[in-house]
Amino acid sequence: MLSVNNIEVVYHDVVFVLKGVSLSVPAGKVVALLGPNGAGKTTLLKMMTGALAPDTGEVKLGTTLQMVTLDQRRDTLKPEWSLQDALTGGVGDLVEVNGQSRHVMSYMKDFLFAPEQARTVVSALSGGERGRLLLAMALAKPSNLLILDEPTNDLDLETLDLLQEMLANYPGTALIVSHDRDFLDRVATSILVFEGDGNWIEYAGGYNDMLAQRK
């Protein structure tokens, strides 16, 4: 679906943040980017999705790429929306999911909402409920590439379990930026780790798999 080949970012003739990074990301893969603050995770993520162009190297994106980003800042949630309006766009009582129409009440149940919450406004939802609503909104959109930047921040245990289940069943590819070691152990198929001086190395498996390989 996407691949990067020998990409670099150069600043004042000095390689900066990324040095010769290459990676192939086929469908069905969950790739986590791991590194300290300032390592360039967001820069690399933007290049892998075509939002930024590298100074050297090549990024190839699939011709049928449909990307959805989970809004961690929750800016897309309007406080006056009802839960049903947020999922249907304020029109009718059906949600389009993977090309199929579903009744909003049925779809809500997938994300642990009770039918009587359909008219509850966003401002009255708990933090965990807002997290689940964002997941429901993101996964209702047609996509084959899911971008998650620190997805576990401020999520309750129910929502974390739900997110793990959704990633396991997601038919496309997911790119994740996270420091949550337990979460990465549960969901990642590989981890791209910052090794210093602009170098990134991919390790198969989750967080503990990566530690074992680095030894």
PDB file of C-alpha atoms in Angstrom:
ATOM      1  CA  MET A   1       0.000   0.000   0.000  1.00  0.00           C
ATOM      2  CA  LEU A   2       2.803   2.411   0.835  1.00  0.00           C
ATOM      3  CA  SER A   3       6.574   2.308   0.860  1.00  0.00           C
ATOM      4  CA  VAL A   4       9.420   4.701   1.582  1.00  0.00           C
ATOM      5  CA  ASN A   5      12.835   4.261   0.019  1.00  0.00           C
ATOM      6  CA  ASN A   6      15.961   5.882   1.418  1.00  0.00           C
ATOM      7  CA  ILE A   7      14.210   9.089   2.523  1.00  0.00           C
ATOM      8  CA  GLU A   8      16.178  11.844   4.244  1.00  0.00           C
ATOM      9  CA  VAL A   9      15.619  15.324   5.636  1.00  0.00           C
ATOM     10  CA  VAL A  10      18.579  17.666   5.166  1.00  0.00           C
ATOM     11  CA  TYR A  11      19.066  20.920   7.070  1.00  0.00           C
ATOM     12  CA  HIS A  12      21.975  23.231   6.182  1.00  0.00           C
ATOM     13  CA  ASP A  13      23.710  20.367   4.309  1.00  0.00           C
ATOM     14  CA  VAL A  14      23.488  18.133   7.384  1.00  0.00           C
ATOM     15  CA  VAL A  15      21.173  15.117   7.538  1.00  0.00           C
ATOM     16  CA  PHE A  16      18.491  15.969  10.077  1.00  0.00           C
ATOM     17  CA  VAL A  17      15.877  13.731  11.768  1.00  0.00           C
ATOM     18  CA  LEU A  18      15.725  11.066   9.034  1.00  0.00           C
ATOM     19  CA  LYS A  19      18.696   9.315   7.444  1.00  0.00           C
ATOM     20  CA  GLY A  20      18.160   6.737   4.718  1.00  0.00           C
ATOM     21  CA  VAL A  21      14.855   5.407   6.079  1.00  0.00           C
ATOM     22  CA  SER A  22      13.294   2.582   4.024  1.00  0.00           C
ATOM     23  CA  LEU A  23      10.108   0.703   4.839  1.00  0.00           C
ATOM     24  CA  SER A  24       7.392  -1.258   3.049  1.00  0.00           C
ATOM     25  CA  VAL A  25       3.933  -1.284   4.611  1.00  0.00           C
ATOM     26  CA  PRO A  26       1.568  -3.851   3.045  1.00  0.00           C
ATOM     27  CA  ALA A  27      -2.151  -4.091   3.725  1.00  0.00           C
ATOM     28  CA  GLY A  28      -3.118  -5.515   7.095  1.00  0.00           C
ATOM     29  CA  LYS A  29       0.023  -4.358   8.872  1.00  0.00           C
ATOM     30  CA  VAL A  30       0.076  -2.316  12.106  1.00  0.00           C
ATOM     31  CA  VAL A  31       3.320  -0.338  12.234  1.00  0.00           C
ATOM     32  CA  ALA A  32       4.246   1.649  15.346  1.00  0.00           C
ATOM     33  CA  LEU A  33       6.752   4.523  15.369  1.00  0.00           C
ATOM     34  CA  LEU A  34       8.732   4.640  18.595  1.00  0.00           C
ATOM     35  CA  GLY A  35      11.218   7.255  19.750  1.00  0.00           C
ATOM     36  CA  PRO A  36      11.768  10.070  22.259  1.00  0.00           C
ATOM     37  CA  ASN A  37      10.243  13.517  21.860  1.00  0.00           C
ATOM     38  CA  GLY A  38      12.033  15.375  19.088  1.00  0.00           C
ATOM     39  CA  ALA A  39      13.139  12.198  17.304  1.00  0.00           C
ATOM     40  CA  GLY A  40      11.047  13.076  14.255  1.00  0.00           C
ATOM     41  CA  LYS A  41       8.090  10.702  14.638  1.00  0.00           C
ATOM     42  CA  THR A  42       5.541  13.236  13.418  1.00  0.00           C
ATOM     43  CA  THR A  43       7.800  14.282  10.531  1.00  0.00           C
ATOM     44  CA  LEU A  44       8.248  10.666   9.459  1.00  0.00           C
ATOM     45  CA  LEU A  45       4.517  10.007   9.779  1.00  0.00           C
ATOM     46  CA  LYS A  46       3.707  13.002   7.586  1.00  0.00           C
ATOM     47  CA  MET A  47       6.182  11.843   4.944  1.00  0.00           C
ATOM     48  CA  MET A  48       4.833   8.294   4.961  1.00  0.00           C
ATOM     49  CA  THR A  49       1.351   9.662   4.274  1.00  0.00           C
ATOM     50  CA  GLY A  50       2.381  12.226   1.674  1.00  0.00           C
ATOM     51  CA  ALA A  51       1.719  15.318   3.800  1.00  0.00           C
ATOM     52  CA  LEU A  52       5.412  16.278   3.581  1.00  0.00           C
ATOM     53  CA  ALA A  53       8.010  15.561   0.898  1.00  0.00           C
ATOM     54  CA  PRO A  54      11.494  14.303   1.840  1.00  0.00           C
ATOM     55  CA  ASP A  55      14.585  16.180   0.667  1.00  0.00           C
ATOM     56  CA  THR A  56      15.906  12.970  -0.889  1.00  0.00           C
ATOM     57  CA  GLY A  57      14.420   9.537  -1.436  1.00  0.00           C
ATOM     58  CA  GLU A  58      11.000   8.370  -2.572  1.00  0.00           C
ATOM     59  CA  VAL A  59       7.584   7.783  -1.048  1.00  0.00           C
ATOM     60  CA  LYS A  60       5.118   5.570  -2.933  1.00  0.00           C
ATOM     61  CA  LEU A  61       1.443   5.608  -1.974  1.00  0.00           C
ATOM     62  CA  GLY A  62      -1.157   3.211  -3.329  1.00  0.00           C
ATOM     63  CA  THR A  63      -3.383   4.633  -6.055  1.00  0.00           C
ATOM     64  CA  THR A  64      -6.501   3.678  -4.101  1.00  0.00           C
ATOM     65  CA  LEU A  65      -5.289   5.046  -0.774  1.00  0.00           C
ATOM     66  CA  GLN A  66      -8.071   6.278   1.517  1.00  0.00           C
ATOM     67  CA  MET A  67      -6.651   7.690   4.726  1.00  0.00           C
ATOM     68  CA  VAL A  68      -8.428   8.446   7.998  1.00  0.00           C
ATOM     69  CA  THR A  69      -6.757  10.116  10.982  1.00  0.00           C
ATOM     70  CA  LEU A  70      -8.117   9.691  14.499  1.00  0.00           C
ATOM     71  CA  ASP A  71      -8.590  13.190  15.916  1.00  0.00           C
ATOM     72  CA  GLN A  72      -6.851  12.900  19.274  1.00  0.00           C
ATOM     73  CA  ARG A  73      -7.477  16.569  20.108  1.00  0.00           C
ATOM     74  CA  ARG A  74     -11.205  15.960  19.531  1.00  0.00           C
ATOM     75  CA  ASP A  75     -11.519  19.188  17.542  1.00  0.00           C
ATOM     76  CA  THR A  76     -14.054  17.567  15.214  1.00  0.00           C
ATOM     77  CA  LEU A  77     -16.534  16.993  18.054  1.00  0.00           C
ATOM     78  CA  LYS A  78     -19.107  19.754  18.375  1.00  0.00           C
ATOM     79  CA  PRO A  79     -20.411  20.026  21.940  1.00  0.00           C
ATOM     80  CA  GLU A  80     -23.996  20.658  20.804  1.00  0.00           C
ATOM     81  CA  TRP A  81     -24.146  17.546  18.623  1.00  0.00           C
ATOM     82  CA  SER A  82     -26.135  14.568  19.799  1.00  0.00           C
ATOM     83  CA  LEU A  83     -24.398  11.217  19.627  1.00  0.00           C
ATOM     84  CA  GLN A  84     -26.682  10.212  16.741  1.00  0.00           C
ATOM     85  CA  ASP A  85     -26.001  13.431  14.820  1.00  0.00           C
ATOM     86  CA  ALA A  86     -22.237  12.951  15.211  1.00  0.00           C
ATOM     87  CA  LEU A  87     -22.473   9.493  13.629  1.00  0.00           C
ATOM     88  CA  THR A  88     -24.994  10.272  10.885  1.00  0.00           C
ATOM     89  CA  GLY A  89     -23.909  13.807  10.044  1.00  0.00           C
ATOM     90  CA  GLY A  90     -27.268  15.024  11.317  1.00  0.00           C
ATOM     91  CA  VAL A  91     -29.139  13.290   8.489  1.00  0.00           C
ATOM     92  CA  GLY A  92     -31.474  10.360   9.085  1.00  0.00           C
ATOM     93  CA  ASP A  93     -30.760   7.359  11.285  1.00  0.00           C
ATOM     94  CA  LEU A  94     -28.385   5.336   9.091  1.00  0.00           C
ATOM     95  CA  VAL A  95     -24.580   5.104   9.163  1.00  0.00           C
ATOM     96  CA  GLU A  96     -22.560   4.032   6.117  1.00  0.00           C
ATOM     97  CA  VAL A  97     -19.929   1.513   7.267  1.00  0.00           C
ATOM     98  CA  ASN A  98     -17.684  -0.305   4.788  1.00  0.00           C
ATOM     99  CA  GLY A  99     -20.113   0.426   1.988  1.00  0.00           C
ATOM    100  CA  GLN A 100     -23.117  -0.898   3.889  1.00  0.00           C
ATOM    101  CA  SER A 101     -25.903   1.034   5.599  1.00  0.00           C
ATOM    102  CA  ARG A 102     -26.449   0.280   9.285  1.00  0.00           C
ATOM    103  CA  HIS A 103     -28.979   1.671  11.700  1.00  0.00           C
ATOM    104  CA  VAL A 104     -27.300   4.113  14.046  1.00  0.00           C
ATOM    105  CA  MET A 105     -28.625   2.287  17.132  1.00  0.00           C
ATOM    106  CA  SER A 106     -27.008  -0.969  16.015  1.00  0.00           C
ATOM    107  CA  TYR A 107     -23.714   0.761  15.217  1.00  0.00           C
ATOM    108  CA  MET A 108     -23.727   2.532  18.590  1.00  0.00           C
ATOM    109  CA  LYS A 109     -23.892  -0.826  20.382  1.00  0.00           C
ATOM    110  CA  ASP A 110     -20.609  -1.848  18.723  1.00  0.00           C
ATOM    111  CA  PHE A 111     -18.999   0.993  20.662  1.00  0.00           C
ATOM    112  CA  LEU A 112     -20.665   0.243  24.004  1.00  0.00           C
ATOM    113  CA  PHE A 113     -23.354   2.943  23.788  1.00  0.00           C
ATOM    114  CA  ALA A 114     -26.906   2.254  24.964  1.00  0.00           C
ATOM    115  CA  PRO A 115     -29.828   3.157  22.639  1.00  0.00           C
ATOM    116  CA  GLU A 116     -31.116   5.739  25.123  1.00  0.00           C
ATOM    117  CA  GLN A 117     -27.873   7.698  24.675  1.00  0.00           C
ATOM    118  CA  ALA A 118     -28.647   8.511  21.032  1.00  0.00           C
ATOM    119  CA  ARG A 119     -29.885  12.011  21.921  1.00  0.00           C
ATOM    120  CA  THR A 120     -27.202  12.701  24.528  1.00  0.00           C
ATOM    121  CA  VAL A 121     -25.169  15.757  23.523  1.00  0.00           C
ATOM    122  CA  VAL A 122     -21.393  15.496  23.181  1.00  0.00           C
ATOM    123  CA  SER A 123     -20.789  17.981  25.995  1.00  0.00           C
ATOM    124  CA  ALA A 124     -22.511  15.564  28.408  1.00  0.00           C
ATOM    125  CA  LEU A 125     -20.371  12.557  27.443  1.00  0.00           C
ATOM    126  CA  SER A 126     -17.487  11.393  29.611  1.00  0.00           C
ATOM    127  CA  GLY A 127     -13.915  11.434  28.302  1.00  0.00           C
ATOM    128  CA  GLY A 128     -14.025   7.702  27.636  1.00  0.00           C
ATOM    129  CA  GLU A 129     -17.342   8.028  25.813  1.00  0.00           C
ATOM    130  CA  ARG A 130     -15.954  10.796  23.618  1.00  0.00           C
ATOM    131  CA  GLY A 131     -12.996   8.552  22.811  1.00  0.00           C
ATOM    132  CA  ARG A 132     -15.348   5.767  21.761  1.00  0.00           C
ATOM    133  CA  LEU A 133     -17.405   8.206  19.682  1.00  0.00           C
ATOM    134  CA  LEU A 134     -14.274   9.348  17.831  1.00  0.00           C
ATOM    135  CA  LEU A 135     -13.410   5.720  17.107  1.00  0.00           C
ATOM    136  CA  ALA A 136     -16.918   5.112  15.802  1.00  0.00           C
ATOM    137  CA  MET A 137     -16.758   8.211  13.586  1.00  0.00           C
ATOM    138  CA  ALA A 138     -13.319   7.325  12.210  1.00  0.00           C
ATOM    139  CA  LEU A 139     -14.128   3.705  11.452  1.00  0.00           C
ATOM    140  CA  ALA A 140     -17.397   4.625   9.763  1.00  0.00           C
ATOM    141  CA  LYS A 141     -15.438   6.456   7.071  1.00  0.00           C
ATOM    142  CA  PRO A 142     -14.202   4.452   4.064  1.00  0.00           C
ATOM    143  CA  SER A 143     -10.472   3.900   4.540  1.00  0.00           C
ATOM    144  CA  ASN A 144      -7.592   1.506   4.027  1.00  0.00           C
ATOM    145  CA  LEU A 145      -5.021   3.508   6.015  1.00  0.00           C
ATOM    146  CA  LEU A 146      -5.651   4.510   9.626  1.00  0.00           C
ATOM    147  CA  ILE A 147      -3.383   7.056  11.343  1.00  0.00           C
ATOM    148  CA  LEU A 148      -3.261   7.007  15.153  1.00  0.00           C
ATOM    149  CA  ASP A 149      -1.060   9.572  16.923  1.00  0.00           C
ATOM    150  CA  GLU A 150      -0.832   8.701  20.638  1.00  0.00           C
ATOM    151  CA  PRO A 151      -4.233   6.969  20.522  1.00  0.00           C
ATOM    152  CA  THR A 152      -4.200   5.691  24.123  1.00  0.00           C
ATOM    153  CA  ASN A 153      -4.003   9.126  25.756  1.00  0.00           C
ATOM    154  CA  ASP A 154      -7.007   9.765  28.033  1.00  0.00           C
ATOM    155  CA  LEU A 155      -8.786   6.541  27.036  1.00  0.00           C
ATOM    156  CA  ASP A 156     -10.446   4.370  29.680  1.00  0.00           C
ATOM    157  CA  LEU A 157      -9.852   0.609  29.832  1.00  0.00           C
ATOM    158  CA  GLU A 158     -13.090  -0.210  27.995  1.00  0.00           C
ATOM    159  CA  THR A 159     -12.130   2.054  25.101  1.00  0.00           C
ATOM    160  CA  LEU A 160      -8.580   0.666  25.005  1.00  0.00           C
ATOM    161  CA  ASP A 161      -9.938  -2.863  24.727  1.00  0.00           C
ATOM    162  CA  LEU A 162     -12.321  -1.713  22.018  1.00  0.00           C
ATOM    163  CA  LEU A 163      -9.512  -0.001  20.096  1.00  0.00           C
ATOM    164  CA  GLN A 164      -7.417  -3.179  20.261  1.00  0.00           C
ATOM    165  CA  GLU A 165     -10.323  -5.235  18.920  1.00  0.00           C
ATOM    166  CA  MET A 166     -11.002  -2.749  16.123  1.00  0.00           C
ATOM    167  CA  LEU A 167      -7.353  -2.789  15.039  1.00  0.00           C
ATOM    168  CA  ALA A 168      -7.334  -6.589  15.023  1.00  0.00           C
ATOM    169  CA  ASN A 169     -10.340  -6.579  12.678  1.00  0.00           C
ATOM    170  CA  TYR A 170      -9.316  -3.563  10.573  1.00  0.00           C
ATOM    171  CA  PRO A 171      -8.843  -4.741   6.965  1.00  0.00           C
ATOM    172  CA  GLY A 172      -6.419  -1.982   5.995  1.00  0.00           C
ATOM    173  CA  THR A 173      -3.094  -0.724   7.353  1.00  0.00           C
ATOM    174  CA  ALA A 174      -2.544   1.280  10.543  1.00  0.00           C
ATOM    175  CA  LEU A 175       0.334   3.600  11.443  1.00  0.00           C
ATOM    176  CA  ILE A 176       0.641   4.339  15.160  1.00  0.00           C
ATOM    177  CA  VAL A 177       2.714   6.757  17.216  1.00  0.00           C
ATOM    178  CA  SER A 178       2.643   5.631  20.843  1.00  0.00           C
ATOM    179  CA  HIS A 179       4.742   5.255  24.000  1.00  0.00           C
ATOM    180  CA  ASP A 180       2.289   2.776  25.536  1.00  0.00           C
ATOM    181  CA  ARG A 181       4.364  -0.416  25.716  1.00  0.00           C
ATOM    182  CA  ASP A 182       1.490  -2.709  26.681  1.00  0.00           C
ATOM    183  CA  PHE A 183      -0.668  -1.370  23.862  1.00  0.00           C
ATOM    184  CA  LEU A 184       2.140  -1.875  21.335  1.00  0.00           C
ATOM    185  CA  ASP A 185       2.648  -5.437  22.545  1.00  0.00           C
ATOM    186  CA  ARG A 186      -1.034  -6.125  21.910  1.00  0.00           C
ATOM    187  CA  VAL A 187      -1.504  -4.506  18.497  1.00  0.00           C
ATOM    188  CA  ALA A 188       1.766  -3.891  16.610  1.00  0.00           C
ATOM    189  CA  THR A 189       2.945  -6.244  13.871  1.00  0.00           C
ATOM    190  CA  SER A 190       6.213  -4.305  13.666  1.00  0.00           C
ATOM    191  CA  ILE A 191       7.873  -1.335  15.351  1.00  0.00           C
ATOM    192  CA  LEU A 192      10.010   1.293  13.627  1.00  0.00           C
ATOM    193  CA  VAL A 193      12.447   2.509  16.282  1.00  0.00           C
ATOM    194  CA  PHE A 194      14.573   5.656  16.369  1.00  0.00           C
ATOM    195  CA  GLU A 195      18.160   4.520  16.970  1.00  0.00           C
ATOM    196  CA  GLY A 196      19.789   7.951  17.051  1.00  0.00           C
ATOM    197  CA  ASP A 197      21.477  10.211  14.494  1.00  0.00           C
ATOM    198  CA  GLY A 198      18.514  10.080  12.114  1.00  0.00           C
ATOM    199  CA  ASN A 199      18.527   6.277  11.880  1.00  0.00           C
ATOM    200  CA  TRP A 200      15.345   4.194  12.162  1.00  0.00           C
ATOM    201  CA  ILE A 201      15.225   0.380  12.234  1.00  0.00           C
ATOM    202  CA  GLU A 202      12.150  -1.844  11.876  1.00  0.00           C
ATOM    203  CA  TYR A 203      11.675  -4.799  14.240  1.00  0.00           C
ATOM    204  CA  ALA A 204       9.021  -7.493  13.814  1.00  0.00           C
ATOM    205  CA  GLY A 205       6.371  -7.900  16.517  1.00  0.00           C
ATOM    206  CA  GLY A 206       5.467  -5.790  19.521  1.00  0.00           C
ATOM    207  CA  TYR A 207       7.456  -3.872  22.120  1.00  0.00           C
ATOM    208  CA  ASN A 208       8.970  -6.835  23.977  1.00  0.00           C
ATOM    209  CA  ASP A 209       9.744  -8.556  20.673  1.00  0.00           C
ATOM    210  CA  MET A 210      11.667  -5.439  19.692  1.00  0.00           C
ATOM    211  CA  LEU A 211      13.641  -5.458  22.950  1.00  0.00           C
ATOM    212  CA  ALA A 212      14.591  -9.101  22.462  1.00  0.00           C
ATOM    213  CA  GLN A 213      15.789  -8.450  18.901  1.00  0.00           C
ATOM    214  CA  ARG A 214      17.824  -5.402  19.908  1.00  0.00           C
ATOM    215  CA  LYS A 215      19.735  -7.545  22.430  1.00  0.00           C
TER     216      LYS A 215
END
